[in-house]
Amino acid sequence: MRGMTIFRIGLWAVIALCAGAAISLYLGQGLGPDGEQAAYGTPFKLTDQNGAEITEAAFLGKPSAVFFGYTHCPDVCPTTMAELGGFQSQLAAEGKALNVVFVTVDPERDTAPLLKDYVSAVSPDVTAITGDPAGIAAMLKGWGVYAKRIGEGPDYLMDHTATTFLLDSKGRFSGTIAYGEDPKTAKEKLDRLATL
């Protein structure tokens, strides 16, 4: 009888230890060395629309809305960028900063000069990112973004994730805005983001 009691106590101790380790691992996911949530995505060195080097530091200092698309996109990208430009203007009028970033999923066609023309039609305050295909592919993978070329020839399309990623001023993931999301709901998310 005494042996069975010791066995039960030992078994419960092992279960408690395993549960504690599992909780610790779960809560520790995505944390930086200081115990805070780490910045989203992976480090990168790419090129902005002005031909200058840009890194993940571009997502620090103010909240960001990051969209992955391409300049030859017939519908989703221009619609999303127009909406983000509008939100950026509304927030600026309210004294709130928002960093809008357009990352190409089509670096073969989306050169820095082409991106500069594309985003300046939205707002002079939008940042665009391009670079070598391998660098862009690594960034897409680090963000969990899907992109696939559809068709052949110079007029091919790209199938891609149509979600806008929201990051706080420390570059940490804070939510998303879905393509076609109700504008009122999207604006509420951005208002909340501006306080982070």
PDB file of C-alpha atoms in Angstrom:
ATOM      1  CA  MET A   1       0.000   0.000   0.000  1.00  0.00           C
ATOM      2  CA  ARG A   2       2.809   2.399   0.931  1.00  0.00           C
ATOM      3  CA  GLY A   3       4.599   1.605  -2.361  1.00  0.00           C
ATOM      4  CA  MET A   4       1.462   2.524  -4.326  1.00  0.00           C
ATOM      5  CA  THR A   5       1.196   5.890  -2.518  1.00  0.00           C
ATOM      6  CA  ILE A   6       4.825   6.728  -3.293  1.00  0.00           C
ATOM      7  CA  PHE A   7       4.232   5.730  -6.921  1.00  0.00           C
ATOM      8  CA  ARG A   8       1.165   8.027  -7.161  1.00  0.00           C
ATOM      9  CA  ILE A   9       3.032  10.963  -5.612  1.00  0.00           C
ATOM     10  CA  GLY A  10       5.924  10.404  -8.002  1.00  0.00           C
ATOM     11  CA  LEU A  11       3.573  10.146 -10.967  1.00  0.00           C
ATOM     12  CA  TRP A  12       1.786  13.391 -10.034  1.00  0.00           C
ATOM     13  CA  ALA A  13       5.142  15.126  -9.576  1.00  0.00           C
ATOM     14  CA  VAL A  14       6.228  14.058 -13.073  1.00  0.00           C
ATOM     15  CA  ILE A  15       2.883  15.208 -14.545  1.00  0.00           C
ATOM     16  CA  ALA A  16       3.172  18.582 -12.781  1.00  0.00           C
ATOM     17  CA  LEU A  17       6.759  18.983 -13.977  1.00  0.00           C
ATOM     18  CA  CYS A  18       5.795  18.190 -17.590  1.00  0.00           C
ATOM     19  CA  ALA A  19       2.811  20.552 -17.449  1.00  0.00           C
ATOM     20  CA  GLY A  20       5.019  23.322 -16.049  1.00  0.00           C
ATOM     21  CA  ALA A  21       7.587  22.796 -18.795  1.00  0.00           C
ATOM     22  CA  ALA A  22       4.881  22.837 -21.483  1.00  0.00           C
ATOM     23  CA  ILE A  23       3.373  26.064 -20.127  1.00  0.00           C
ATOM     24  CA  SER A  24       6.808  27.653 -19.907  1.00  0.00           C
ATOM     25  CA  LEU A  25       7.588  26.721 -23.519  1.00  0.00           C
ATOM     26  CA  TYR A  26       4.207  27.996 -24.720  1.00  0.00           C
ATOM     27  CA  LEU A  27       4.488  31.326 -22.917  1.00  0.00           C
ATOM     28  CA  GLY A  28       8.102  31.764 -23.973  1.00  0.00           C
ATOM     29  CA  GLN A  29       7.462  31.403 -27.713  1.00  0.00           C
ATOM     30  CA  GLY A  30       8.416  34.468 -29.705  1.00  0.00           C
ATOM     31  CA  LEU A  31      10.057  36.235 -26.793  1.00  0.00           C
ATOM     32  CA  GLY A  32      13.214  38.240 -27.121  1.00  0.00           C
ATOM     33  CA  PRO A  33      16.145  38.087 -24.687  1.00  0.00           C
ATOM     34  CA  ASP A  34      14.498  40.676 -22.432  1.00  0.00           C
ATOM     35  CA  GLY A  35      11.351  38.551 -22.093  1.00  0.00           C
ATOM     36  CA  GLU A  36       9.294  40.794 -24.395  1.00  0.00           C
ATOM     37  CA  GLN A  37       7.599  39.543 -27.536  1.00  0.00           C
ATOM     38  CA  ALA A  38      10.160  39.568 -30.341  1.00  0.00           C
ATOM     39  CA  ALA A  39       9.764  41.587 -33.534  1.00  0.00           C
ATOM     40  CA  TYR A  40       7.714  39.855 -36.233  1.00  0.00           C
ATOM     41  CA  GLY A  41       9.197  38.274 -39.339  1.00  0.00           C
ATOM     42  CA  THR A  42      12.875  37.727 -40.021  1.00  0.00           C
ATOM     43  CA  PRO A  43      15.793  40.137 -40.385  1.00  0.00           C
ATOM     44  CA  PHE A  44      16.302  41.381 -43.943  1.00  0.00           C
ATOM     45  CA  LYS A  45      18.421  43.738 -46.056  1.00  0.00           C
ATOM     46  CA  LEU A  46      16.514  44.806 -49.147  1.00  0.00           C
ATOM     47  CA  THR A  47      15.925  47.995 -51.175  1.00  0.00           C
ATOM     48  CA  ASP A  48      13.328  50.743 -50.782  1.00  0.00           C
ATOM     49  CA  GLN A  49      11.678  52.701 -53.594  1.00  0.00           C
ATOM     50  CA  ASN A  50      14.515  55.251 -53.539  1.00  0.00           C
ATOM     51  CA  GLY A  51      17.181  52.591 -54.097  1.00  0.00           C
ATOM     52  CA  ALA A  52      18.416  52.792 -50.490  1.00  0.00           C
ATOM     53  CA  GLU A  53      19.023  49.799 -48.238  1.00  0.00           C
ATOM     54  CA  ILE A  54      16.125  49.011 -45.930  1.00  0.00           C
ATOM     55  CA  THR A  55      16.021  46.581 -42.995  1.00  0.00           C
ATOM     56  CA  GLU A  56      13.552  45.412 -40.376  1.00  0.00           C
ATOM     57  CA  ALA A  57      14.405  48.635 -38.485  1.00  0.00           C
ATOM     58  CA  ALA A  58      11.868  50.314 -40.803  1.00  0.00           C
ATOM     59  CA  PHE A  59       9.162  48.754 -38.619  1.00  0.00           C
ATOM     60  CA  LEU A  60      10.361  50.463 -35.437  1.00  0.00           C
ATOM     61  CA  GLY A  61       9.334  53.808 -33.980  1.00  0.00           C
ATOM     62  CA  LYS A  62       5.713  53.925 -35.098  1.00  0.00           C
ATOM     63  CA  PRO A  63       2.983  51.387 -35.846  1.00  0.00           C
ATOM     64  CA  SER A  64       3.062  49.782 -39.287  1.00  0.00           C
ATOM     65  CA  ALA A  65       0.539  48.371 -41.741  1.00  0.00           C
ATOM     66  CA  VAL A  66       2.440  45.992 -44.039  1.00  0.00           C
ATOM     67  CA  PHE A  67       0.933  44.696 -47.285  1.00  0.00           C
ATOM     68  CA  PHE A  68       2.518  42.215 -49.699  1.00  0.00           C
ATOM     69  CA  GLY A  69       1.524  42.742 -53.328  1.00  0.00           C
ATOM     70  CA  TYR A  70       2.787  43.737 -56.769  1.00  0.00           C
ATOM     71  CA  THR A  71       2.431  46.682 -59.138  1.00  0.00           C
ATOM     72  CA  HIS A  72       0.854  44.700 -62.000  1.00  0.00           C
ATOM     73  CA  CYS A  73      -1.935  43.463 -59.707  1.00  0.00           C
ATOM     74  CA  PRO A  74      -5.310  44.208 -61.330  1.00  0.00           C
ATOM     75  CA  ASP A  75      -7.532  44.550 -58.272  1.00  0.00           C
ATOM     76  CA  VAL A  76      -6.577  43.542 -54.719  1.00  0.00           C
ATOM     77  CA  CYS A  77      -3.344  45.544 -54.471  1.00  0.00           C
ATOM     78  CA  PRO A  78      -4.540  48.915 -55.788  1.00  0.00           C
ATOM     79  CA  THR A  79      -7.712  48.665 -53.709  1.00  0.00           C
ATOM     80  CA  THR A  80      -5.828  47.764 -50.530  1.00  0.00           C
ATOM     81  CA  MET A  81      -3.172  50.429 -51.040  1.00  0.00           C
ATOM     82  CA  ALA A  82      -5.817  53.110 -51.686  1.00  0.00           C
ATOM     83  CA  GLU A  83      -7.578  52.104 -48.460  1.00  0.00           C
ATOM     84  CA  LEU A  84      -4.329  52.113 -46.468  1.00  0.00           C
ATOM     85  CA  GLY A  85      -3.393  55.518 -47.899  1.00  0.00           C
ATOM     86  CA  GLY A  86      -6.803  56.839 -46.850  1.00  0.00           C
ATOM     87  CA  PHE A  87      -6.436  55.436 -43.339  1.00  0.00           C
ATOM     88  CA  GLN A  88      -2.938  56.907 -43.102  1.00  0.00           C
ATOM     89  CA  SER A  89      -4.314  60.361 -44.002  1.00  0.00           C
ATOM     90  CA  GLN A  90      -7.187  60.059 -41.512  1.00  0.00           C
ATOM     91  CA  LEU A  91      -4.833  59.043 -38.719  1.00  0.00           C
ATOM     92  CA  ALA A  92      -2.398  61.855 -39.562  1.00  0.00           C
ATOM     93  CA  ALA A  93      -5.287  64.344 -39.317  1.00  0.00           C
ATOM     94  CA  GLU A  94      -5.971  62.927 -35.835  1.00  0.00           C
ATOM     95  CA  GLY A  95      -2.312  63.305 -34.831  1.00  0.00           C
ATOM     96  CA  LYS A  96      -1.579  59.574 -35.068  1.00  0.00           C
ATOM     97  CA  ALA A  97       1.326  58.112 -37.044  1.00  0.00           C
ATOM     98  CA  LEU A  98       1.040  55.044 -39.272  1.00  0.00           C
ATOM     99  CA  ASN A  99       3.860  53.578 -41.319  1.00  0.00           C
ATOM    100  CA  VAL A 100       2.347  52.041 -44.481  1.00  0.00           C
ATOM    101  CA  VAL A 101       4.689  49.551 -46.173  1.00  0.00           C
ATOM    102  CA  PHE A 102       4.200  47.815 -49.530  1.00  0.00           C
ATOM    103  CA  VAL A 103       6.432  44.756 -50.031  1.00  0.00           C
ATOM    104  CA  THR A 104       6.554  43.343 -53.550  1.00  0.00           C
ATOM    105  CA  VAL A 105       5.951  39.660 -54.181  1.00  0.00           C
ATOM    106  CA  ASP A 106       7.196  40.198 -57.756  1.00  0.00           C
ATOM    107  CA  PRO A 107      10.778  41.511 -57.489  1.00  0.00           C
ATOM    108  CA  GLU A 108      11.595  40.533 -61.078  1.00  0.00           C
ATOM    109  CA  ARG A 109       9.302  43.264 -62.432  1.00  0.00           C
ATOM    110  CA  ASP A 110       8.934  45.592 -59.441  1.00  0.00           C
ATOM    111  CA  THR A 111      12.102  47.669 -59.575  1.00  0.00           C
ATOM    112  CA  ALA A 112      12.720  50.537 -57.169  1.00  0.00           C
ATOM    113  CA  PRO A 113      11.783  53.227 -59.769  1.00  0.00           C
ATOM    114  CA  LEU A 114       8.551  51.403 -60.677  1.00  0.00           C
ATOM    115  CA  LEU A 115       7.647  51.043 -56.995  1.00  0.00           C
ATOM    116  CA  LYS A 116       8.399  54.729 -56.412  1.00  0.00           C
ATOM    117  CA  ASP A 117       5.852  55.721 -59.065  1.00  0.00           C
ATOM    118  CA  TYR A 118       3.339  53.183 -57.742  1.00  0.00           C
ATOM    119  CA  VAL A 119       3.401  54.171 -54.063  1.00  0.00           C
ATOM    120  CA  SER A 120       3.699  57.916 -54.674  1.00  0.00           C
ATOM    121  CA  ALA A 121       0.306  57.690 -56.406  1.00  0.00           C
ATOM    122  CA  VAL A 122      -1.031  56.451 -53.045  1.00  0.00           C
ATOM    123  CA  SER A 123       0.855  58.768 -50.686  1.00  0.00           C
ATOM    124  CA  PRO A 124       4.324  60.294 -50.427  1.00  0.00           C
ATOM    125  CA  ASP A 125       4.554  58.669 -46.992  1.00  0.00           C
ATOM    126  CA  VAL A 126       4.277  55.038 -48.138  1.00  0.00           C
ATOM    127  CA  THR A 127       7.425  52.911 -48.088  1.00  0.00           C
ATOM    128  CA  ALA A 128       7.951  50.227 -50.736  1.00  0.00           C
ATOM    129  CA  ILE A 129      10.340  47.281 -50.513  1.00  0.00           C
ATOM    130  CA  THR A 130      11.930  45.261 -53.319  1.00  0.00           C
ATOM    131  CA  GLY A 131      15.231  43.440 -53.780  1.00  0.00           C
ATOM    132  CA  ASP A 132      16.750  40.321 -55.210  1.00  0.00           C
ATOM    133  CA  PRO A 133      14.306  37.400 -55.587  1.00  0.00           C
ATOM    134  CA  ALA A 134      16.091  35.291 -52.950  1.00  0.00           C
ATOM    135  CA  GLY A 135      15.929  38.103 -50.388  1.00  0.00           C
ATOM    136  CA  ILE A 136      12.247  38.727 -51.067  1.00  0.00           C
ATOM    137  CA  ALA A 137      11.523  34.974 -50.905  1.00  0.00           C
ATOM    138  CA  ALA A 138      13.229  34.789 -47.495  1.00  0.00           C
ATOM    139  CA  MET A 139      11.169  37.712 -46.212  1.00  0.00           C
ATOM    140  CA  LEU A 140       7.935  36.163 -47.501  1.00  0.00           C
ATOM    141  CA  LYS A 141       8.791  32.877 -45.801  1.00  0.00           C
ATOM    142  CA  GLY A 142       9.646  34.642 -42.537  1.00  0.00           C
ATOM    143  CA  TRP A 143       6.272  36.386 -42.549  1.00  0.00           C
ATOM    144  CA  GLY A 144       4.314  33.307 -43.627  1.00  0.00           C
ATOM    145  CA  VAL A 145       3.220  35.025 -46.856  1.00  0.00           C
ATOM    146  CA  TYR A 146       2.118  32.942 -49.836  1.00  0.00           C
ATOM    147  CA  ALA A 147       3.041  34.058 -53.371  1.00  0.00           C
ATOM    148  CA  LYS A 148       2.978  32.080 -56.621  1.00  0.00           C
ATOM    149  CA  ARG A 149       3.459  33.094 -60.242  1.00  0.00           C
ATOM    150  CA  ILE A 150       0.451  32.316 -62.459  1.00  0.00           C
ATOM    151  CA  GLY A 151       0.922  32.099 -66.222  1.00  0.00           C
ATOM    152  CA  GLU A 152       3.814  32.665 -68.594  1.00  0.00           C
ATOM    153  CA  GLY A 153       5.123  35.595 -70.589  1.00  0.00           C
ATOM    154  CA  PRO A 154       5.529  39.208 -69.498  1.00  0.00           C
ATOM    155  CA  ASP A 155       1.893  39.644 -68.413  1.00  0.00           C
ATOM    156  CA  TYR A 156       1.859  36.903 -65.774  1.00  0.00           C
ATOM    157  CA  LEU A 157      -0.116  37.363 -62.556  1.00  0.00           C
ATOM    158  CA  MET A 158       0.808  36.596 -58.964  1.00  0.00           C
ATOM    159  CA  ASP A 159      -1.448  34.733 -56.561  1.00  0.00           C
ATOM    160  CA  HIS A 160      -0.606  36.005 -53.073  1.00  0.00           C
ATOM    161  CA  THR A 161      -1.706  36.566 -49.498  1.00  0.00           C
ATOM    162  CA  ALA A 162      -4.065  39.561 -49.415  1.00  0.00           C
ATOM    163  CA  THR A 163      -3.890  40.282 -45.691  1.00  0.00           C
ATOM    164  CA  THR A 164      -2.448  43.477 -44.224  1.00  0.00           C
ATOM    165  CA  PHE A 165      -0.201  42.772 -41.236  1.00  0.00           C
ATOM    166  CA  LEU A 166      -0.300  45.197 -38.300  1.00  0.00           C
ATOM    167  CA  LEU A 167       2.815  45.772 -36.196  1.00  0.00           C
ATOM    168  CA  ASP A 168       3.164  47.910 -33.093  1.00  0.00           C
ATOM    169  CA  SER A 169       5.886  50.549 -32.742  1.00  0.00           C
ATOM    170  CA  LYS A 170       8.345  47.865 -31.593  1.00  0.00           C
ATOM    171  CA  GLY A 171       7.781  45.767 -34.722  1.00  0.00           C
ATOM    172  CA  ARG A 172       5.688  43.163 -32.897  1.00  0.00           C
ATOM    173  CA  PHE A 173       2.700  41.479 -34.524  1.00  0.00           C
ATOM    174  CA  SER A 174      -0.540  43.101 -33.415  1.00  0.00           C
ATOM    175  CA  GLY A 175      -3.203  41.767 -35.781  1.00  0.00           C
ATOM    176  CA  THR A 176      -4.378  41.841 -39.385  1.00  0.00           C
ATOM    177  CA  ILE A 177      -6.813  43.556 -41.692  1.00  0.00           C
ATOM    178  CA  ALA A 178      -8.414  41.178 -44.178  1.00  0.00           C
ATOM    179  CA  TYR A 179      -8.978  42.139 -47.797  1.00  0.00           C
ATOM    180  CA  GLY A 180     -12.471  43.616 -48.038  1.00  0.00           C
ATOM    181  CA  GLU A 181     -12.801  44.016 -44.259  1.00  0.00           C
ATOM    182  CA  ASP A 182     -15.418  46.528 -43.124  1.00  0.00           C
ATOM    183  CA  PRO A 183     -13.713  49.968 -43.197  1.00  0.00           C
ATOM    184  CA  LYS A 184     -15.101  50.896 -39.774  1.00  0.00           C
ATOM    185  CA  THR A 185     -13.635  47.744 -38.224  1.00  0.00           C
ATOM    186  CA  ALA A 186     -10.315  48.296 -40.000  1.00  0.00           C
ATOM    187  CA  LYS A 187     -10.148  51.907 -38.751  1.00  0.00           C
ATOM    188  CA  GLU A 188     -10.881  50.752 -35.178  1.00  0.00           C
ATOM    189  CA  LYS A 189      -7.981  48.291 -35.421  1.00  0.00           C
ATOM    190  CA  LEU A 190      -5.676  51.061 -36.648  1.00  0.00           C
ATOM    191  CA  ASP A 191      -6.857  53.435 -33.888  1.00  0.00           C
ATOM    192  CA  ARG A 192      -6.012  50.765 -31.319  1.00  0.00           C
ATOM    193  CA  LEU A 193      -2.695  50.082 -33.042  1.00  0.00           C
ATOM    194  CA  ALA A 194      -1.792  53.783 -32.821  1.00  0.00           C
ATOM    195  CA  THR A 195      -1.878  53.513 -29.020  1.00  0.00           C
ATOM    196  CA  LEU A 196       0.600  50.609 -28.858  1.00  0.00           C
TER     197      LEU A 196
END
